[in-house]
Amino acid sequence: AVQTEVVFRHTRELLDLPARKVTPEEAGAVRARQEVLAQQEIASGADEDGEMRQNDQLLERYENQGECPLYRMELHVLRIGDVAFASNRFELYMDYMHRIQARSPFVQTFIIQLCGTPGAEGGTYLATERGVWGRGYSASLFCNVVSPQGGQELVDETVRILKDLAAEA
């Protein structure tokens, strides 16, 4: 049926999601790799700046994770009639997207990824527990700043907001 008037709503929230912790063992392995890279650079005169910079950022994250156990993310949810759009700043594992869509009260829910102001990390993957266990490239410490628990919190908060918007007449 043709609709000439639809409900149009937008909401924005800041979520503080649990960061993915770097373990002492992981930090130790990165430090050891830094030493190897430094020796190679001295011996060859080559510049391994990309990997070394990435390792330095991870070690800085390790040193600061006690002070910064949360990662702030801006979430936007938009309702246009029976359709909703929800944004996040991550490249989600599809499990998260499917969890949101399956629980959404809307006829159709679109998940818009890699949105927002990039931080020092830029757009990062958000791996599930299974993804972290499987150790795929997109579940690496270097490209995950939020924990799988944070991913589930993102799902739960997005669904809560979708339900609130659906309840509005």
Tab-separated table of C-alpha atoms in Angstrom:
chain	number	residue	atom	x	y	z
A	1	ALA	CA	0.000	0.000	0.000
A	2	VAL	CA	1.163	3.496	-0.802
A	3	GLN	CA	1.930	5.584	2.262
A	4	THR	CA	1.835	9.355	2.077
A	5	GLU	CA	3.071	9.895	5.630
A	6	VAL	CA	5.635	7.859	7.536
A	7	VAL	CA	7.302	8.157	10.912
A	8	PHE	CA	10.766	9.686	10.555
A	9	ARG	CA	13.057	9.564	13.588
A	10	HIS	CA	16.775	9.768	14.207
A	11	THR	CA	18.708	9.095	17.375
A	12	ARG	CA	22.388	9.314	18.231
A	13	GLU	CA	24.105	7.729	21.194
A	14	LEU	CA	27.663	7.385	22.366
A	15	LEU	CA	28.489	3.839	23.407
A	16	ASP	CA	31.431	2.909	25.597
A	17	LEU	CA	32.315	-0.610	24.482
A	18	PRO	CA	34.816	-2.898	26.231
A	19	ALA	CA	38.167	-2.676	24.489
A	20	ARG	CA	39.997	-5.765	23.343
A	21	LYS	CA	42.791	-6.367	25.826
A	22	VAL	CA	46.355	-7.098	24.802
A	23	THR	CA	47.788	-9.840	27.023
A	24	PRO	CA	51.307	-9.645	28.493
A	25	GLU	CA	52.267	-12.621	26.289
A	26	GLU	CA	51.026	-10.872	23.153
A	27	ALA	CA	52.864	-7.676	24.096
A	28	GLY	CA	56.024	-9.709	24.714
A	29	ALA	CA	55.815	-11.305	21.278
A	30	VAL	CA	55.392	-7.877	19.664
A	31	ARG	CA	58.381	-6.510	21.603
A	32	ALA	CA	60.483	-9.437	20.414
A	33	ARG	CA	59.411	-8.768	16.828
A	34	GLN	CA	60.341	-5.097	17.249
A	35	GLU	CA	63.858	-6.112	18.268
A	36	VAL	CA	64.208	-8.306	15.173
A	37	LEU	CA	62.937	-5.523	12.924
A	38	ALA	CA	65.283	-3.003	14.518
A	39	GLN	CA	68.271	-5.304	13.920
A	40	GLN	CA	67.241	-5.913	10.307
A	41	GLU	CA	66.858	-2.196	9.714
A	42	ILE	CA	70.312	-1.485	11.162
A	43	ALA	CA	71.920	-4.279	9.120
A	44	SER	CA	70.240	-3.523	5.805
A	45	GLY	CA	69.446	0.156	6.047
A	46	ALA	CA	65.883	-0.791	5.069
A	47	ASP	CA	62.957	1.066	6.500
A	48	GLU	CA	60.377	-1.269	8.092
A	49	ASP	CA	58.476	1.765	9.333
A	50	GLY	CA	54.999	0.397	8.583
A	51	GLU	CA	55.269	-2.746	10.687
A	52	MET	CA	57.297	-1.034	13.373
A	53	ARG	CA	54.752	1.784	13.661
A	54	GLN	CA	51.924	-0.754	13.881
A	55	ASN	CA	53.792	-2.622	16.616
A	56	ASP	CA	54.476	0.624	18.497
A	57	GLN	CA	50.755	1.480	18.405
A	58	LEU	CA	49.859	-1.949	19.775
A	59	LEU	CA	52.418	-1.655	22.583
A	60	GLU	CA	51.089	1.813	23.439
A	61	ARG	CA	47.586	0.346	23.567
A	62	TYR	CA	48.899	-2.375	25.917
A	63	GLU	CA	50.499	0.198	28.218
A	64	ASN	CA	47.328	2.339	28.350
A	65	GLN	CA	44.620	-0.326	28.492
A	66	GLY	CA	44.301	-0.049	32.267
A	67	GLU	CA	43.524	3.659	31.897
A	68	CYS	CA	41.332	3.196	28.802
A	69	PRO	CA	39.362	-0.062	29.216
A	70	LEU	CA	36.534	1.268	27.027
A	71	TYR	CA	36.273	2.373	23.429
A	72	ARG	CA	33.818	5.184	22.638
A	73	MET	CA	31.737	4.840	19.493
A	74	GLU	CA	29.026	7.045	17.998
A	75	LEU	CA	25.889	5.134	16.977
A	76	HIS	CA	23.152	6.539	14.741
A	77	VAL	CA	19.794	4.839	14.208
A	78	LEU	CA	17.288	6.179	11.707
A	79	ARG	CA	13.669	5.138	11.228
A	80	ILE	CA	11.799	5.844	8.002
A	81	GLY	CA	8.403	4.192	8.333
A	82	ASP	CA	8.871	0.415	8.529
A	83	VAL	CA	12.560	0.593	7.587
A	84	ALA	CA	15.535	1.311	9.842
A	85	PHE	CA	19.200	2.130	9.343
A	86	ALA	CA	21.823	1.641	12.056
A	87	SER	CA	25.403	2.831	11.676
A	88	ASN	CA	28.616	1.846	13.407
A	89	ARG	CA	32.278	2.593	12.879
A	90	PHE	CA	33.413	-1.017	12.439
A	91	GLU	CA	33.652	-3.622	9.749
A	92	LEU	CA	31.457	-6.164	11.501
A	93	TYR	CA	31.664	-9.873	11.339
A	94	MET	CA	28.384	-10.851	9.693
A	95	ASP	CA	27.228	-12.632	12.860
A	96	TYR	CA	26.736	-9.245	14.535
A	97	MET	CA	24.797	-7.843	11.584
A	98	HIS	CA	22.563	-10.913	11.484
A	99	ARG	CA	21.926	-10.721	15.241
A	100	ILE	CA	20.737	-7.116	14.881
A	101	GLN	CA	18.593	-7.793	11.839
A	102	ALA	CA	17.022	-10.924	13.345
A	103	ARG	CA	15.984	-9.067	16.506
A	104	SER	CA	14.909	-5.830	14.819
A	105	PRO	CA	11.165	-5.070	14.876
A	106	PHE	CA	11.352	-3.380	11.457
A	107	VAL	CA	10.362	-4.907	8.118
A	108	GLN	CA	13.882	-4.219	6.907
A	109	THR	CA	16.980	-3.102	8.818
A	110	PHE	CA	20.115	-1.917	7.080
A	111	ILE	CA	23.453	-1.979	8.907
A	112	ILE	CA	25.783	0.774	7.722
A	113	GLN	CA	29.396	-0.002	8.579
A	114	LEU	CA	32.619	2.006	8.758
A	115	CYS	CA	30.790	5.254	9.605
A	116	GLY	CA	31.898	8.048	11.827
A	117	THR	CA	34.975	10.045	12.518
A	118	PRO	CA	37.998	7.792	12.240
A	119	GLY	CA	40.188	7.710	15.305
A	120	ALA	CA	43.823	6.728	15.445
A	121	GLU	CA	42.742	3.185	14.554
A	122	GLY	CA	40.605	4.149	11.552
A	123	GLY	CA	37.869	1.681	10.632
A	124	THR	CA	38.597	-1.589	12.398
A	125	TYR	CA	37.185	-5.077	12.294
A	126	LEU	CA	34.921	-6.225	15.101
A	127	ALA	CA	35.529	-9.930	15.514
A	128	THR	CA	33.302	-12.446	17.276
A	129	GLU	CA	34.601	-14.861	19.913
A	130	ARG	CA	34.660	-17.561	17.244
A	131	GLY	CA	36.616	-15.240	14.938
A	132	VAL	CA	39.212	-14.507	17.628
A	133	TRP	CA	39.488	-18.227	18.387
A	134	GLY	CA	40.040	-18.945	14.672
A	135	ARG	CA	42.812	-16.317	14.464
A	136	GLY	CA	41.896	-14.977	11.032
A	137	TYR	CA	43.573	-11.843	9.698
A	138	SER	CA	40.524	-9.753	10.561
A	139	ALA	CA	40.627	-11.014	14.162
A	140	SER	CA	44.199	-9.905	14.762
A	141	LEU	CA	45.059	-7.659	17.688
A	142	PHE	CA	46.296	-5.104	15.191
A	143	CYS	CA	42.871	-4.596	13.638
A	144	ASN	CA	40.543	-5.194	16.618
A	145	VAL	CA	40.207	-2.463	19.220
A	146	VAL	CA	36.894	-3.702	20.665
A	147	SER	CA	36.391	-7.088	22.286
A	148	PRO	CA	33.791	-9.657	21.221
A	149	GLN	CA	31.925	-8.709	24.425
A	150	GLY	CA	31.863	-5.146	23.107
A	151	GLY	CA	30.473	-6.479	19.843
A	152	GLN	CA	27.588	-8.115	21.665
A	153	GLU	CA	26.977	-4.901	23.607
A	154	LEU	CA	26.833	-3.044	20.281
A	155	VAL	CA	24.209	-5.544	19.090
A	156	ASP	CA	22.156	-5.249	22.293
A	157	GLU	CA	22.235	-1.426	22.339
A	158	THR	CA	21.374	-1.179	18.652
A	159	VAL	CA	18.408	-3.532	19.113
A	160	ARG	CA	17.251	-1.603	22.199
A	161	ILE	CA	17.226	1.641	20.211
A	162	LEU	CA	15.478	-0.010	17.256
A	163	LYS	CA	12.748	-1.277	19.575
A	164	ASP	CA	12.378	2.164	21.177
A	165	LEU	CA	11.996	3.773	17.748
A	166	ALA	CA	9.504	1.110	16.636
A	167	ALA	CA	7.357	1.798	19.717
A	168	GLU	CA	6.863	5.430	18.660
A	169	ALA	CA	3.602	6.015	16.794
